[in-house]
Coordinates of C-alpha atoms in Angstrom, one line a residue:
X329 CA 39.7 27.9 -173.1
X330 CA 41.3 31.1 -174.7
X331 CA 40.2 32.6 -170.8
X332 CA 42.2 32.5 -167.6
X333 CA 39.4 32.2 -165.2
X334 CA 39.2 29.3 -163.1
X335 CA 35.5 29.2 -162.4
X336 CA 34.8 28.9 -166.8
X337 CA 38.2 26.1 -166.8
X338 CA 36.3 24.5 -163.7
X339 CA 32.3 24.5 -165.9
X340 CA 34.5 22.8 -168.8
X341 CA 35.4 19.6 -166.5
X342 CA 32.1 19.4 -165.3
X343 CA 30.8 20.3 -169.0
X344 CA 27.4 17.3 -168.4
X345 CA 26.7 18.0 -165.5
X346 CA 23.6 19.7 -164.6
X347 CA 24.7 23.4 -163.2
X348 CA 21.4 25.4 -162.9
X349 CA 17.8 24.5 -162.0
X350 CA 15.0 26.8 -162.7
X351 CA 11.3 27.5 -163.4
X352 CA 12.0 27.2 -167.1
X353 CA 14.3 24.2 -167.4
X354 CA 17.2 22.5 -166.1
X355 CA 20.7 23.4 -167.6
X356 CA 24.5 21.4 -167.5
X357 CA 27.7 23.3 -167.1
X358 CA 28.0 22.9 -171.4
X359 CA 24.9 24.8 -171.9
X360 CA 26.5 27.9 -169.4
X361 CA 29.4 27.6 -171.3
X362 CA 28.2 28.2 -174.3
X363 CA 24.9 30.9 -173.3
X364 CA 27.8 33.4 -171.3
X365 CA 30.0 33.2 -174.5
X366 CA 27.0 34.0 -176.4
X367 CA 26.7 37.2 -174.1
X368 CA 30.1 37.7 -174.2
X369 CA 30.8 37.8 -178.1
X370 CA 27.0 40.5 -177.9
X371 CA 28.8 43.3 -175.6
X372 CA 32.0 42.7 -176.8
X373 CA 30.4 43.5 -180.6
X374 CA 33.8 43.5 -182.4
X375 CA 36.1 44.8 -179.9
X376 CA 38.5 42.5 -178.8
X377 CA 37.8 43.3 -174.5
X378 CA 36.1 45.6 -172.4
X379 CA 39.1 45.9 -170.7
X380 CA 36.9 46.3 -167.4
X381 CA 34.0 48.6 -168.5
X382 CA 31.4 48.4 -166.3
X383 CA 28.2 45.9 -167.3
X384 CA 24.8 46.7 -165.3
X385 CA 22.3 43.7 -165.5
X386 CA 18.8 43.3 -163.8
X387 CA 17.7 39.9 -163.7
X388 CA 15.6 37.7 -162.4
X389 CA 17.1 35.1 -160.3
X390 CA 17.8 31.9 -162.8
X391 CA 19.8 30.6 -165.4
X392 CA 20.0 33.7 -167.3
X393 CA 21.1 35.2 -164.5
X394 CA 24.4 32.8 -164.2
X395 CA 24.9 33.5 -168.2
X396 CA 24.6 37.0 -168.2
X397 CA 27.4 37.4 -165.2
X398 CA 29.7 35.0 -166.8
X399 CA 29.4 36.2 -170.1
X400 CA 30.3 40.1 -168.7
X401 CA 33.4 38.2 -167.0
X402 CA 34.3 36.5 -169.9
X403 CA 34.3 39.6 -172.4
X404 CA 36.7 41.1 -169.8
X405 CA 33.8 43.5 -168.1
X406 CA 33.3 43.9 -164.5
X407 CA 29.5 42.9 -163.5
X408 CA 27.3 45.2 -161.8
X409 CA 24.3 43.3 -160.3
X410 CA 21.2 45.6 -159.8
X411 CA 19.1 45.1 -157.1
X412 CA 15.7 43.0 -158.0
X413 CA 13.8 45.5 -155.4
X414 CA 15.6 48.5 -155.8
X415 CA 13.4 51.2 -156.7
X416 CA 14.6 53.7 -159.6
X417 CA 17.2 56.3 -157.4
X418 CA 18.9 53.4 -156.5
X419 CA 19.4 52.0 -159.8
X420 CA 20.1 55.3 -161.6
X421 CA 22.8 55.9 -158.0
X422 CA 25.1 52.9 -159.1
X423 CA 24.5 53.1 -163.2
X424 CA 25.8 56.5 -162.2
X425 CA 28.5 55.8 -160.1
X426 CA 30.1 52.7 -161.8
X427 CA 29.6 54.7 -165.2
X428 CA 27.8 51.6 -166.7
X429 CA 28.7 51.1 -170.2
X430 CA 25.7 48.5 -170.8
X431 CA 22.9 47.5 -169.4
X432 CA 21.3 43.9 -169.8
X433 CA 17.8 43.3 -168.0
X434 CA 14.9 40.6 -168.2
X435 CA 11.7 40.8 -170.2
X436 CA 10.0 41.6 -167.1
X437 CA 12.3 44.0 -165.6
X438 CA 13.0 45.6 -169.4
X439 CA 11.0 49.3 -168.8
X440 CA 12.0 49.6 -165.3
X441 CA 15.6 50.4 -166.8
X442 CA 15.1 51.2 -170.1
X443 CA 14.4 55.2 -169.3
X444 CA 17.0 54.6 -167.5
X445 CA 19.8 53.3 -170.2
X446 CA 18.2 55.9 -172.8
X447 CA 18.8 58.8 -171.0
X448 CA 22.1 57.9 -170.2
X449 CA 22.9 56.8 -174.1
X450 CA 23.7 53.4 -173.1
X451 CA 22.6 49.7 -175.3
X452 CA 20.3 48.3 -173.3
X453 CA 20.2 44.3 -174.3
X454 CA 17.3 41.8 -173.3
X455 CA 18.9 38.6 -172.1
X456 CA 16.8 36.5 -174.3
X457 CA 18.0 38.2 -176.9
X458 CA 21.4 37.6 -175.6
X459 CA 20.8 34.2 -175.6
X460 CA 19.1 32.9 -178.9
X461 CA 21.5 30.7 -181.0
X462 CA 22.8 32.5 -183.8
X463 CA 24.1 30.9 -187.1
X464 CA 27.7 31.8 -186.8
X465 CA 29.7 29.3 -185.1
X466 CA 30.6 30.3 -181.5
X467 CA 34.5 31.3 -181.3
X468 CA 36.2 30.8 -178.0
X469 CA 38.9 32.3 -179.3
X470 CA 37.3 35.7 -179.9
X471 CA 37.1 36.1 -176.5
X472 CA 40.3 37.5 -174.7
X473 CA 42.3 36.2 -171.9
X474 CA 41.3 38.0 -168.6
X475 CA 43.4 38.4 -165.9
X476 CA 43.0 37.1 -162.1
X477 CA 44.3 40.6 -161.0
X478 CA 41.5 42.3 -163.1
X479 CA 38.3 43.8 -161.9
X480 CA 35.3 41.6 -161.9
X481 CA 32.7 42.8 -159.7
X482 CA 31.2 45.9 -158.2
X483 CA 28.7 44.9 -155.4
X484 CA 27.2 47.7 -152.7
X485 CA 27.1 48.0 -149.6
X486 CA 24.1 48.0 -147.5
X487 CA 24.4 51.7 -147.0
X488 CA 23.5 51.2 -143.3
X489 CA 26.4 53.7 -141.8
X490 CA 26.8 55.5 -145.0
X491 CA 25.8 56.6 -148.5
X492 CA 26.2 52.9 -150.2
X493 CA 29.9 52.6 -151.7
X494 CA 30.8 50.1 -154.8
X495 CA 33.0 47.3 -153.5
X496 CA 35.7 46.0 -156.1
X497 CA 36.4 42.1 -156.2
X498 CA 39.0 41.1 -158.5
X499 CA 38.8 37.7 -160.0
X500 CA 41.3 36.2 -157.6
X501 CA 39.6 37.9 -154.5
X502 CA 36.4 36.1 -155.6
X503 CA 38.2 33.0 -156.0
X504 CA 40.1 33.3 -152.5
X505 CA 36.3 33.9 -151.3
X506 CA 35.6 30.3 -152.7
X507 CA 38.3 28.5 -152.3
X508 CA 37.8 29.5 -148.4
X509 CA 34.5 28.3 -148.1
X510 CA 35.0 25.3 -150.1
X511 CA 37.4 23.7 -148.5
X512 CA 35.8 25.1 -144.5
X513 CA 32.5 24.1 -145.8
X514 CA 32.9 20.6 -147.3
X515 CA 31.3 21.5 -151.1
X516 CA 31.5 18.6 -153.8
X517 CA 30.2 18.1 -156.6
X518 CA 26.9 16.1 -155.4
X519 CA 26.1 18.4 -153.5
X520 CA 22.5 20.3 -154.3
X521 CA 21.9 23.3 -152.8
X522 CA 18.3 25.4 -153.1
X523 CA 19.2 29.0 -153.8
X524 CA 16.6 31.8 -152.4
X525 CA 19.0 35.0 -151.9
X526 CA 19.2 38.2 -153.3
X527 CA 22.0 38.4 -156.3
X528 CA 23.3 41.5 -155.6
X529 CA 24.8 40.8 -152.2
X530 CA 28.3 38.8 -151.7
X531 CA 25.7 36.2 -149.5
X532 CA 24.1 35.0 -152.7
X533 CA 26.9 35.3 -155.4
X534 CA 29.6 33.6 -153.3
X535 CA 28.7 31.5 -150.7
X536 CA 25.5 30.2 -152.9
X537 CA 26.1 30.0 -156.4
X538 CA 29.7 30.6 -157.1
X539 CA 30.9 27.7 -154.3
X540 CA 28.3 25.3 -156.1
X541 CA 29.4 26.3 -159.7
X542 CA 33.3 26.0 -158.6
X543 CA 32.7 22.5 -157.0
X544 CA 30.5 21.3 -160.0
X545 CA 27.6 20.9 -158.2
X546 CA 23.7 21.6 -158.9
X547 CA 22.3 25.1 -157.9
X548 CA 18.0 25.3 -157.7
X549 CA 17.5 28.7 -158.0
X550 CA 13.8 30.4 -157.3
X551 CA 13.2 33.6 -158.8
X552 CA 12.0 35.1 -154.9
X553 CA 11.2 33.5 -151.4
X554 CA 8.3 31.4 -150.9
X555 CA 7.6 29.8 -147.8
X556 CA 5.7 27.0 -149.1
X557 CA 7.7 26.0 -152.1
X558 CA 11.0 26.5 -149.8
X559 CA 9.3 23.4 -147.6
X560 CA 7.9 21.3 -150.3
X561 CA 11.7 21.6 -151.8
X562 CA 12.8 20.4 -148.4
X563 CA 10.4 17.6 -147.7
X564 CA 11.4 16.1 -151.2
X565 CA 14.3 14.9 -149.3
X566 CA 17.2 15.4 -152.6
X567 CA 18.8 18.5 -151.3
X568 CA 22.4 18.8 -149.3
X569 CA 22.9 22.3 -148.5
X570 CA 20.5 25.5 -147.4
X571 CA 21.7 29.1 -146.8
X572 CA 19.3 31.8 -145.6
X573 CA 19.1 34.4 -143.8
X574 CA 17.7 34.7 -140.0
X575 CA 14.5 36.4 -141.4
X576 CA 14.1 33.5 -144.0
X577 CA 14.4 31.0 -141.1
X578 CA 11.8 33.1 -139.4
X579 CA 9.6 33.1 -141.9
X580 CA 10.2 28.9 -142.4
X581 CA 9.2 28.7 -138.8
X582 CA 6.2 30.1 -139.3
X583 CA 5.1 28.3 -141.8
X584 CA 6.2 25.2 -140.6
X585 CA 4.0 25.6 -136.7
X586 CA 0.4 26.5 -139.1
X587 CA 1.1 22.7 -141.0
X588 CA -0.8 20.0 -140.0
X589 CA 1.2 17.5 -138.0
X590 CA 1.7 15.0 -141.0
X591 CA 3.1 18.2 -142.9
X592 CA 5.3 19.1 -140.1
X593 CA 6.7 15.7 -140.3
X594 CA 7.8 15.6 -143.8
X595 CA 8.8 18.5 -143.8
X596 CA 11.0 18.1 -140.5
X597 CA 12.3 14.6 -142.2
X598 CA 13.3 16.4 -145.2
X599 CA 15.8 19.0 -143.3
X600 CA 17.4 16.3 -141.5
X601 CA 18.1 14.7 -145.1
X602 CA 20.7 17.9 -145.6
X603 CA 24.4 17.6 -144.5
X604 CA 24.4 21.6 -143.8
X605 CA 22.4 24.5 -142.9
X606 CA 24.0 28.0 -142.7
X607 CA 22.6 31.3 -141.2
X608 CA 24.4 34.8 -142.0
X609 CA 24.3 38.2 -143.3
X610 CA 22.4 39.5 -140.0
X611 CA 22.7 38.7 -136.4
X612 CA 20.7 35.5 -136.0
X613 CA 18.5 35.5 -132.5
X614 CA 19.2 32.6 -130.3
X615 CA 15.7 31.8 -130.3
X616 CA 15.3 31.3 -133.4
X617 CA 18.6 29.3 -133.6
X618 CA 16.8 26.4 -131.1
X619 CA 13.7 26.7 -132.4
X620 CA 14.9 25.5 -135.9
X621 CA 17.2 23.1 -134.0
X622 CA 13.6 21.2 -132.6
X623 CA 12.1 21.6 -136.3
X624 CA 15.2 20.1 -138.3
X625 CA 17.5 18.5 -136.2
X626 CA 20.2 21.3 -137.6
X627 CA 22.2 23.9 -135.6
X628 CA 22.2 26.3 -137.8
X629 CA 26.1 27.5 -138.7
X630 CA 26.7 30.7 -138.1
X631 CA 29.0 32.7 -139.9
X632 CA 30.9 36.4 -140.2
X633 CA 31.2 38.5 -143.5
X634 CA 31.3 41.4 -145.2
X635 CA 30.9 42.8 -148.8
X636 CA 34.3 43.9 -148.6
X637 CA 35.9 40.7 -147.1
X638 CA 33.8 37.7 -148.3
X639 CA 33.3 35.6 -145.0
X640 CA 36.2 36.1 -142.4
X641 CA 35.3 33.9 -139.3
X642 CA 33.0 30.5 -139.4
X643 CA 31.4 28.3 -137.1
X644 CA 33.1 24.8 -137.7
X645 CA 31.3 22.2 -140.2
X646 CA 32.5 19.2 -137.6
X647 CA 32.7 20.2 -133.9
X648 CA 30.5 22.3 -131.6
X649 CA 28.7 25.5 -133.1
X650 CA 27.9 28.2 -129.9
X651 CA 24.8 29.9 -130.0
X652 CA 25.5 33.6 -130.4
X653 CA 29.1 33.1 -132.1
X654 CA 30.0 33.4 -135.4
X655 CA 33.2 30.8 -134.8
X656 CA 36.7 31.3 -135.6
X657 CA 38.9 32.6 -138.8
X658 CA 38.7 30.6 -142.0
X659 CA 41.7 29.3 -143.7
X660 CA 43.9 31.1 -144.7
X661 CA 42.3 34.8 -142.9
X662 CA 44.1 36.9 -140.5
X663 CA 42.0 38.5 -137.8
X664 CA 43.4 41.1 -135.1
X665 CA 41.0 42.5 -132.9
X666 CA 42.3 46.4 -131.5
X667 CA 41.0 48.8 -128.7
X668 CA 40.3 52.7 -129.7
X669 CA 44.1 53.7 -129.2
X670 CA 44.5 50.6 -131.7
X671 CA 46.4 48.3 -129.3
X672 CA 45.9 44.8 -129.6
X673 CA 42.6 43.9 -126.5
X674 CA 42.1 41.2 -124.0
X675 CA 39.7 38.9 -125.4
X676 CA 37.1 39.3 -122.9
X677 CA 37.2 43.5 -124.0
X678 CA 34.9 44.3 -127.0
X679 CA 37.1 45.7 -129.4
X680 CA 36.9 46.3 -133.1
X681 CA 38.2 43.1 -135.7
X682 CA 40.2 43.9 -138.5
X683 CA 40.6 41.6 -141.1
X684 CA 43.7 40.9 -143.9
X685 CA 43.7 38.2 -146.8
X686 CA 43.6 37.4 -149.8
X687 CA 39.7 37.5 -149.9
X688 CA 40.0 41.5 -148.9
X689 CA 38.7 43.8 -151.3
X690 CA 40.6 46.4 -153.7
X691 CA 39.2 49.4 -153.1
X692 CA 36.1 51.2 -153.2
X693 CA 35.1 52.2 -156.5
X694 CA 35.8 56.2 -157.3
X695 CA 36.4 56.9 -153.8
X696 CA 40.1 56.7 -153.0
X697 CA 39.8 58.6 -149.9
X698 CA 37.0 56.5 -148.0
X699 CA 39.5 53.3 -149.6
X700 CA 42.3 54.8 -147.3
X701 CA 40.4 55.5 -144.4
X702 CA 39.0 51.7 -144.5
X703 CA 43.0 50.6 -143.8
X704 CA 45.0 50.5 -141.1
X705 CA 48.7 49.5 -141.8
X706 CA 47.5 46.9 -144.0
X707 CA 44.3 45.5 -142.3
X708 CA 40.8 46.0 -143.4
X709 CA 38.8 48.0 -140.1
X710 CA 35.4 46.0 -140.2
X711 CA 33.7 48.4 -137.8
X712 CA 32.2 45.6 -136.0
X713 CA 33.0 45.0 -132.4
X714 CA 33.9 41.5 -130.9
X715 CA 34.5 39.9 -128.3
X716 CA 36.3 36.2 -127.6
X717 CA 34.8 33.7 -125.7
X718 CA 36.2 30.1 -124.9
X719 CA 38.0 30.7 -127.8
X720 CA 35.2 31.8 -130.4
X721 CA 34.2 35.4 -132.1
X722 CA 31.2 37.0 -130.8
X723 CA 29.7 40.2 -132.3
X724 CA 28.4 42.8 -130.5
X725 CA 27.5 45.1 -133.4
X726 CA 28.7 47.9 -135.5
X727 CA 30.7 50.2 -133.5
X728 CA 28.8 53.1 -135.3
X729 CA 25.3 52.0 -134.5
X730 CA 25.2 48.8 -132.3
X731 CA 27.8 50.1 -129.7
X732 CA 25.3 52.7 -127.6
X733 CA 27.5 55.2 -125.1
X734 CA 25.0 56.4 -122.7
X735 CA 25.6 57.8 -119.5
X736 CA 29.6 57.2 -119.4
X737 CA 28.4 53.2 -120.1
X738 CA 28.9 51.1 -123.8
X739 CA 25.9 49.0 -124.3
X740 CA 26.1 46.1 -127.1
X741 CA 22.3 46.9 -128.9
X742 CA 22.6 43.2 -130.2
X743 CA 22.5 42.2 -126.5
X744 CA 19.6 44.4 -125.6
X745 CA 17.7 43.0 -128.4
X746 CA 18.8 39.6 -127.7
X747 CA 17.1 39.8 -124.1
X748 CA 13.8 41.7 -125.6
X749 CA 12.9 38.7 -127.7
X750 CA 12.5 36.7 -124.9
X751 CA 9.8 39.5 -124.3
X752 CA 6.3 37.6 -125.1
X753 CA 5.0 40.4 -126.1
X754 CA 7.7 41.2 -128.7
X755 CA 7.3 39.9 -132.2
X756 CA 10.4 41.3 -133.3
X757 CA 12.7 44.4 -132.2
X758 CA 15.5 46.6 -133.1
X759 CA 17.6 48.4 -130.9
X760 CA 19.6 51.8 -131.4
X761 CA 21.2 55.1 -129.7
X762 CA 18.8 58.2 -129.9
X763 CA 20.5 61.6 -129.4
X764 CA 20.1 63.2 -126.0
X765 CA 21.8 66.0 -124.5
X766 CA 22.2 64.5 -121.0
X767 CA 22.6 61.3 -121.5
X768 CA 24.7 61.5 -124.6
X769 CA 23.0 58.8 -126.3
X770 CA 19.5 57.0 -124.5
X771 CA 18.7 53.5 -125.9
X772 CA 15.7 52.9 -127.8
X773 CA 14.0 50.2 -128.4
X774 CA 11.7 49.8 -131.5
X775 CA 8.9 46.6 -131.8
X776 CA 6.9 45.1 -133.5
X777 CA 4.2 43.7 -131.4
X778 CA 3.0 40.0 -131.2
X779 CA -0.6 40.2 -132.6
X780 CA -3.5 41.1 -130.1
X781 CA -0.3 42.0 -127.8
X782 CA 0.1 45.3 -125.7
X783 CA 3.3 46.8 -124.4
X784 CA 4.2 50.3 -122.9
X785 CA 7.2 51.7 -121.8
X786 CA 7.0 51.0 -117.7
X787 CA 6.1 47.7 -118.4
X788 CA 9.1 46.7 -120.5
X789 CA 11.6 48.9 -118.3
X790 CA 10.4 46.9 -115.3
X791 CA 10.6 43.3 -117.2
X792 CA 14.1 44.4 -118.6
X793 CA 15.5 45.4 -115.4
X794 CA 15.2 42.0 -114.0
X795 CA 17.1 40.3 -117.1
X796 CA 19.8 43.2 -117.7
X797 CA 22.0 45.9 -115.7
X798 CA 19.7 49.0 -115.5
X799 CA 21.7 51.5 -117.5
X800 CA 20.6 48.7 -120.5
X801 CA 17.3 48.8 -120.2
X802 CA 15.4 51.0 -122.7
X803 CA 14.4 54.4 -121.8
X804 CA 12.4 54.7 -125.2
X805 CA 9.7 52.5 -126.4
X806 CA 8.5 52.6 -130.0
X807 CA 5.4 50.3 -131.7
X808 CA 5.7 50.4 -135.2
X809 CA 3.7 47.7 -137.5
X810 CA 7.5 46.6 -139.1
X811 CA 10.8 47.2 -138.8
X812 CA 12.6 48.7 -142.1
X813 CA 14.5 46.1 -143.8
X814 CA 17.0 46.1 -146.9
X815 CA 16.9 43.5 -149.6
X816 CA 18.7 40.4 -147.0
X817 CA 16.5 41.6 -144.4
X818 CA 19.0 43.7 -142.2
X819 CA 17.6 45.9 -140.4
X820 CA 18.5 49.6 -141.2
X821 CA 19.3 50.9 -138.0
X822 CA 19.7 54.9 -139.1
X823 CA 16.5 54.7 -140.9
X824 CA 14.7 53.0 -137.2
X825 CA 16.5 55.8 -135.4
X826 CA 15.1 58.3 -137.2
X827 CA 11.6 56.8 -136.3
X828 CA 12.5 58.2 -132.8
X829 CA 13.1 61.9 -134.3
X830 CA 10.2 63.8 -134.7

């Protein structure tokens, strides 16, 4: 290999082995290989590296997918995924903002972006195109040796306390990232994991499919989230590993309790077939957490991350796994939690965790100033507060939207929403602080109703009361038909608080 990345040495090794799954066919390690130097030698079109130009690509989840990411890697880019369900201001926000020099997209997805490359001047490739054989003889040597220091990805952050900001991975952050979960997580390479994620979030590109490509294992990818075939994957009974999302196990629930009891069964038999189930990317409600427990025999393992850090703490993959914890730092990750003078806090005190490692990002793309602010003396400031218990991490929320101060009091929104649930009128429920002049901040709570289910404001302050400390209880009651949602299904707090604003 003419490269220096580790995950294209790694591919070589496991050159036969089957690497990607899809609706169109079933690929080895050679075939990726060979397609992402194919789209490699394409963008690089007689230069000799990109030396890091930015590479935007929309496409759909699969194998072309995989080849069009490597191949941007391997010509020396840095990869820009777009999001799948993005609609066109966010799409013409990062080609903007990273200064795409390229753009590769789909068949399908071709016209959503090809305004979009023309009135920016930029090629615009179809990965098909990409991808067709061509009579010259593929030339690893053509393609130039890329440093693990280098830029290799842009990915955004869910914008949910801020206009979204490109995060920067280098290729040895991402390979940190992997080498954590690998090893904390127990990946091999017989392992076969079903991947159902969004590919523009660190979720789906790192703890999915670039832990199964480094470990030489087989990743199924669907091209979006179907209950149905999600199940009939599961009761087949071949797969190792599953990673969702809480709304994704929500949705699994539900379509497991309207089966037929022979249904349920195979299905149920199918999960307890797996050596690992892992929840993340939003807080994942206890309820739910048992609930999937009865259906698959799994306790889900719960997990911490962020864009910027990769995953920092982690529920262990031997040993017990607390409900409502996300676990403890994972090799090799320092963790310090600090109060608001920035002195190190008892562990029962909710205080903010900061994270350092090698899995922290670089910066944030074109924004020096917000990179600053995101350090203190070294550490990375998560904005999420915690608190220890027996030892493990719990999160109480984002100290800009989940931490509520009303009435001289600081009220954890995840806990509020936690209790709700239990509600049996509440389908689902989001909790945030709405602007009041008295009260500073009153809490507000935002449901969607279980169907032919009725629920006004006295009635949920008077249930609450009984199940949390008064100055907790909601003081706002809002009924909306859903809850807004980005891409993983995390709920966008400042776009529910708003709902509360006339």
């Amino acid at each position: 290999m003419s490269e220096h990345l580790p995950l294209v040495a790694r591919a070589a090794a496991h050159a036969e082995r089957t690497a990607i799954v899809d609706p169109t066919g079933t690929y080895s390690y050679a075939d990726l290989l060979e397609a992402s130097q194919r789209v490699a030698e394409t963008l690089l079109n007689g230069e000799q590296d990109l030396q890091e130009r930015r590479v935007a690509f929309l496409v759909t989840p699969g194998f072309p997918y995989v080849a069009a990411q490597w191949g941007v890697w391997r010509a020396g880019g840095v990869a820009v995924p777009l999001g799948l369900a993005h609609p066109t201001p966010e799409l013409e926000y990062v080609l903007d903002d990273t200064g795409a020099a390229q753009v590769i997209a789909d068949a399908a997805l071709l016209e959503r972006v090809r305004p979009l490359a023309e009135g920016r001047g930029l090629p615009l490739h179809e990965i098909d195109d990409l991808l067709k054989p061509t009579s010259e003889q593929a030339n690893e040597a053509s393609l130039p040796a890329v440093d693990s220091e280098r830029r290799a990805m842009i990915l955004y952050t869910s914008g949910t306390t801020s206009k979204p900001k490109g995060v920067v991975a280098t290729h040895a952050m991402i390979q940190a990232q992997v080498e954590t979960l690998v090893e904390a997580w127990g990946w091999t390479a017989d392992d076969r994991i079903l991947h159902v994620l969004p590919l523009h979030h660190v979720h789906g590109i790192i703890n999915v499919l670039s832990c199964a490509l480094w470990s030489g294992a087989l990743c199924e990818m669907l091209p979006k989230f179907d209950a149905a075939q999600i199940w009939e994957r599961f009761a087949a009974g071949d797969l190792t590993l599953f990673m969702a999302v809480p709304t994704v196990y929500a949705k699994l629930i539900a379509h497991w309790q309207a089966a037929s009891p022979a249904q349920q069964q195979a299905m149920s038999d199918g999960c307890r077939a797996m050596r690992l189930m892992v929840s993340g990317s939003a807080a994942l409600p206890v309820s739910t957490l048992e609930t999937w427990r009865e259906i698959s025999g799994h306790t889900l393992l719960e997990r911490y991350g962020m864009t910027e850090i990769g995953m920092a703490l982690s529920n262990p993959l031997h040993g017990e796994r607390v409900p409502g914890s996300v676990g403890s730092p994972l090799p090799g990750m320092e963790v310090r939690r600090v109060d608001e003078q920035g002195q190190a806090a008892a562990n029962d005190a909710p205080a903010e965790l900061q994270v350092r490692g090698p899995t922290v990002f670089r910066e944030y793309w074109g924004k020096p100033e917000a990179t600053r602010e995101a350090f203190v003396d070294g550490w990375f400031r998560t904005g999420d507060i915690t608190v220890i218990e027996n030892g493990v991490y719990r999160i109480l929320g984002r100290s800009s939207v989940d931490i509520i101060k009303t009435g001289g009091y600081k009220v954890s929104a995840l806990e509020v929403e936690e209790a709700l649930r239990e509600h049996e009128a509440i389908a689902e429920c989001a909790v945030v602080g709405v602007e009041d002049e008295e009260w500073g901040q009153r809490i507000g709570a935002c449901v969607v109703l279980r169907e032919g289910a009725s629920l006004d404001l006295a009635a949920l302050r008077e249930w609450s009361k009984e199940r949390l400390a008064s100055y907790k209880s909601p003081s706002l009651l809002l009924v909306v038909d859903e809850l807004p949602r980005n891409a993983m299904g995390k709920v966008q707090k400042r776009a529910v608080a708003a709902l509360f604003t006339p």
